[in-house]
PDB file of C-alpha atoms in Angstrom:
ATOM      1  CA  UNK A   1      36.291  74.721  30.172  1.00 48.00           C
ATOM      2  CA  UNK A   2      39.061  72.224  29.394  1.00 48.00           C
ATOM      3  CA  UNK A   3      39.674  70.504  26.076  1.00 52.00           C
ATOM      4  CA  UNK A   4      38.683  67.095  27.500  1.00 63.00           C
ATOM      5  CA  UNK A   5      35.420  68.292  29.024  1.00 67.00           C
ATOM      6  CA  UNK A   6      32.126  69.219  27.414  1.00 79.00           C
ATOM      7  CA  UNK A   7      31.117  71.206  30.489  1.00 82.00           C
ATOM      8  CA  UNK A   8      32.622  74.181  32.270  1.00 85.00           C
ATOM      9  CA  UNK A   9      33.912  73.787  35.842  1.00 87.00           C
ATOM     10  CA  UNK A  10      32.197  75.281  38.878  1.00 89.00           C
ATOM     11  CA  UNK A  11      33.053  78.940  39.498  1.00 85.00           C
ATOM     12  CA  UNK A  12      33.976  78.314  43.157  1.00 87.00           C
ATOM     13  CA  UNK A  13      37.804  78.145  43.492  1.00 84.00           C
ATOM     14  CA  UNK A  14      39.031  74.597  44.043  1.00 84.00           C
ATOM     15  CA  UNK A  15      35.809  72.935  42.869  1.00 89.00           C
ATOM     16  CA  UNK A  16      36.085  70.874  39.683  1.00 88.00           C
ATOM     17  CA  UNK A  17      32.426  69.841  39.380  1.00 92.00           C
ATOM     18  CA  UNK A  18      30.992  70.198  35.855  1.00 92.00           C
ATOM     19  CA  UNK A  19      28.293  72.840  35.321  1.00 92.00           C
ATOM     20  CA  UNK A  20      26.319  73.954  32.291  1.00 89.00           C
ATOM     21  CA  UNK A  21      26.875  77.674  32.910  1.00 84.00           C
ATOM     22  CA  UNK A  22      30.402  78.750  33.836  1.00 80.00           C
ATOM     23  CA  UNK A  23      29.173  81.579  36.079  1.00 80.00           C
ATOM     24  CA  UNK A  24      26.836  79.482  38.271  1.00 85.00           C
ATOM     25  CA  UNK A  25      28.100  77.302  41.164  1.00 90.00           C
ATOM     26  CA  UNK A  26      27.429  73.559  41.122  1.00 93.00           C
ATOM     27  CA  UNK A  27      24.734  71.974  43.303  1.00 94.00           C
ATOM     28  CA  UNK A  28      27.313  70.607  45.741  1.00 94.00           C
ATOM     29  CA  UNK A  29      28.745  74.090  46.382  1.00 93.00           C
ATOM     30  CA  UNK A  30      25.229  75.498  46.692  1.00 93.00           C
ATOM     31  CA  UNK A  31      24.443  72.874  49.342  1.00 94.00           C
ATOM     32  CA  UNK A  32      27.721  73.430  51.215  1.00 93.00           C
ATOM     33  CA  UNK A  33      27.821  77.230  51.140  1.00 92.00           C
ATOM     34  CA  UNK A  34      24.048  77.773  51.191  1.00 89.00           C
ATOM     35  CA  UNK A  35      23.079  81.343  52.125  1.00 89.00           C
ATOM     36  CA  UNK A  36      26.659  82.591  51.778  1.00 90.00           C
ATOM     37  CA  UNK A  37      26.189  82.453  48.001  1.00 88.00           C
ATOM     38  CA  UNK A  38      23.886  85.003  46.452  1.00 83.00           C
ATOM     39  CA  UNK A  39      23.360  86.250  42.926  1.00 79.00           C
ATOM     40  CA  UNK A  40      24.038  89.845  41.982  1.00 76.00           C
ATOM     41  CA  UNK A  41      21.970  91.825  39.475  1.00 77.00           C
ATOM     42  CA  UNK A  42      25.062  93.213  37.773  1.00 70.00           C
ATOM     43  CA  UNK A  43      26.875  91.508  34.910  1.00 72.00           C
ATOM     44  CA  UNK A  44      29.973  89.511  35.896  1.00 69.00           C
ATOM     45  CA  UNK A  45      33.233  91.436  35.807  1.00 74.00           C
ATOM     46  CA  UNK A  46      35.212  88.346  34.808  1.00 76.00           C
ATOM     47  CA  UNK A  47      34.876  85.229  32.686  1.00 77.00           C
ATOM     48  CA  UNK A  48      36.196  81.710  32.943  1.00 74.00           C
ATOM     49  CA  UNK A  49      39.077  82.701  30.650  1.00 82.00           C
ATOM     50  CA  UNK A  50      39.956  85.580  32.998  1.00 85.00           C
ATOM     51  CA  UNK A  51      39.916  83.215  35.975  1.00 81.00           C
ATOM     52  CA  UNK A  52      42.066  80.644  34.159  1.00 85.00           C
ATOM     53  CA  UNK A  53      44.597  83.334  33.229  1.00 89.00           C
ATOM     54  CA  UNK A  54      44.690  84.594  36.819  1.00 87.00           C
ATOM     55  CA  UNK A  55      45.128  81.070  38.206  1.00 88.00           C
ATOM     56  CA  UNK A  56      47.895  80.266  35.713  1.00 90.00           C
ATOM     57  CA  UNK A  57      49.736  83.455  36.674  1.00 89.00           C
ATOM     58  CA  UNK A  58      49.409  82.679  40.369  1.00 89.00           C
ATOM     59  CA  UNK A  59      50.633  79.106  39.863  1.00 90.00           C
ATOM     60  CA  UNK A  60      53.625  80.379  37.853  1.00 90.00           C
ATOM     61  CA  UNK A  61      54.493  82.867  40.607  1.00 89.00           C
ATOM     62  CA  UNK A  62      54.314  80.119  43.247  1.00 88.00           C
ATOM     63  CA  UNK A  63      56.550  77.849  41.148  1.00 88.00           C
ATOM     64  CA  UNK A  64      59.098  80.650  40.783  1.00 86.00           C
ATOM     65  CA  UNK A  65      59.044  81.452  44.511  1.00 82.00           C
ATOM     66  CA  UNK A  66      59.427  77.777  45.418  1.00 82.00           C
ATOM     67  CA  UNK A  67      62.443  77.448  43.094  1.00 78.00           C
ATOM     68  CA  UNK A  68      64.340  80.414  44.569  1.00 75.00           C
ATOM     69  CA  UNK A  69      66.295  79.696  47.738  1.00 69.00           C
ATOM     70  CA  UNK A  70      65.984  82.414  50.322  1.00 66.00           C
ATOM     71  CA  UNK A  71      68.560  83.732  52.749  1.00 60.00           C
ATOM     72  CA  UNK A  72      66.411  82.440  55.591  1.00 59.00           C
ATOM     73  CA  UNK A  73      66.631  78.905  54.193  1.00 60.00           C
ATOM     74  CA  UNK A  74      70.430  79.119  54.084  1.00 60.00           C
ATOM     75  CA  UNK A  75      70.526  80.455  57.644  1.00 61.00           C
ATOM     76  CA  UNK A  76      68.145  77.713  58.713  1.00 63.00           C
ATOM     77  CA  UNK A  77      70.550  75.086  57.368  1.00 62.00           C
ATOM     78  CA  UNK A  78      73.354  76.425  59.562  1.00 70.00           C
ATOM     79  CA  UNK A  79      71.169  76.697  62.649  1.00 79.00           C
ATOM     80  CA  UNK A  80      69.701  73.244  61.958  1.00 80.00           C
ATOM     81  CA  UNK A  81      73.199  71.739  61.806  1.00 81.00           C
ATOM     82  CA  UNK A  82      74.142  73.505  65.029  1.00 83.00           C
ATOM     83  CA  UNK A  83      70.939  72.343  66.728  1.00 82.00           C
ATOM     84  CA  UNK A  84      71.524  68.739  65.662  1.00 86.00           C
ATOM     85  CA  UNK A  85      75.155  68.880  66.805  1.00 87.00           C
ATOM     86  CA  UNK A  86      74.097  70.148  70.236  1.00 84.00           C
ATOM     87  CA  UNK A  87      71.408  67.448  70.483  1.00 87.00           C
ATOM     88  CA  UNK A  88      73.901  64.696  69.575  1.00 87.00           C
ATOM     89  CA  UNK A  89      76.459  65.998  72.075  1.00 87.00           C
ATOM     90  CA  UNK A  90      73.789  66.169  74.780  1.00 84.00           C
ATOM     91  CA  UNK A  91      72.579  62.624  74.019  1.00 85.00           C
ATOM     92  CA  UNK A  92      76.153  61.316  74.074  1.00 85.00           C
ATOM     93  CA  UNK A  93      76.797  63.004  77.440  1.00 83.00           C
ATOM     94  CA  UNK A  94      73.585  61.497  78.828  1.00 80.00           C
ATOM     95  CA  UNK A  95      74.593  58.023  77.645  1.00 81.00           C
ATOM     96  CA  UNK A  96      78.034  58.415  79.260  1.00 82.00           C
ATOM     97  CA  UNK A  97      76.324  59.393  82.517  1.00 76.00           C
ATOM     98  CA  UNK A  98      77.741  62.921  82.437  1.00 80.00           C
ATOM     99  CA  UNK A  99      74.436  64.740  81.886  1.00 82.00           C
ATOM    100  CA  UNK A 100      70.968  64.307  83.323  1.00 86.00           C
ATOM    101  CA  UNK A 101      67.933  63.388  81.290  1.00 86.00           C
ATOM    102  CA  UNK A 102      64.400  64.397  82.232  1.00 89.00           C
ATOM    103  CA  UNK A 103      61.447  62.037  82.717  1.00 92.00           C
ATOM    104  CA  UNK A 104      63.393  58.834  83.368  1.00 91.00           C
ATOM    105  CA  UNK A 105      62.362  56.145  85.841  1.00 94.00           C
ATOM    106  CA  UNK A 106      64.861  55.875  88.685  1.00 93.00           C
ATOM    107  CA  UNK A 107      65.928  52.271  89.266  1.00 92.00           C
ATOM    108  CA  UNK A 108      65.986  52.781  93.050  1.00 92.00           C
ATOM    109  CA  UNK A 109      62.823  54.708  93.908  1.00 93.00           C
ATOM    110  CA  UNK A 110      60.969  53.921  90.642  1.00 93.00           C
ATOM    111  CA  UNK A 111      59.818  57.553  90.339  1.00 93.00           C
ATOM    112  CA  UNK A 112      59.944  59.519  87.103  1.00 94.00           C
ATOM    113  CA  UNK A 113      62.509  62.257  87.584  1.00 92.00           C
ATOM    114  CA  UNK A 114      65.532  63.908  86.028  1.00 91.00           C
ATOM    115  CA  UNK A 115      68.183  61.199  86.253  1.00 90.00           C
ATOM    116  CA  UNK A 116      71.780  60.281  85.407  1.00 88.00           C
ATOM    117  CA  UNK A 117      72.542  57.033  83.610  1.00 87.00           C
ATOM    118  CA  UNK A 118      74.483  54.666  85.888  1.00 86.00           C
ATOM    119  CA  UNK A 119      75.580  51.068  85.170  1.00 87.00           C
ATOM    120  CA  UNK A 120      72.521  49.837  87.129  1.00 89.00           C
ATOM    121  CA  UNK A 121      70.117  52.159  85.286  1.00 90.00           C
ATOM    122  CA  UNK A 122      68.781  55.700  85.608  1.00 90.00           C
ATOM    123  CA  UNK A 123      69.360  57.239  89.030  1.00 91.00           C
ATOM    124  CA  UNK A 124      67.690  60.440  90.321  1.00 92.00           C
ATOM    125  CA  UNK A 125      69.351  63.220  92.350  1.00 90.00           C
ATOM    126  CA  UNK A 126      67.517  62.303  95.556  1.00 91.00           C
ATOM    127  CA  UNK A 127      68.712  58.699  95.451  1.00 91.00           C
ATOM    128  CA  UNK A 128      72.282  59.780  94.623  1.00 87.00           C
ATOM    129  CA  UNK A 129      72.269  62.073  97.696  1.00 89.00           C
ATOM    130  CA  UNK A 130      71.057  59.225  99.934  1.00 85.00           C
ATOM    131  CA  UNK A 131      73.725  56.791  98.724  1.00 73.00           C
TER     132      UNK A 131
END
């Protein structure tokens, strides 16, 4: 139960529907989950305060993990830079007509093929061999 609310929240994780009893799911969750929910004859092993404490601890752990950079993230930065550099070099070579680019429409045969950029437009291997 929060300070602003007169009712407790539904016991199902993620549901914020108000309920009169903190250990009973709301009507919406009962309708959604139907026969998957069933009552046990034993007393509950936790209370709303226990759940709130657990959730606060989990949220704090996630915040701490998100704040710490990992070695993988640092390695990813280097590999990301390298990947982008290679992509830019490849794109520049394609624009200069030094490298082929897949799925371009040849200006001569009008087929989609791997082509080189020529002053007239994209030109496929087959048309270059014919010329």
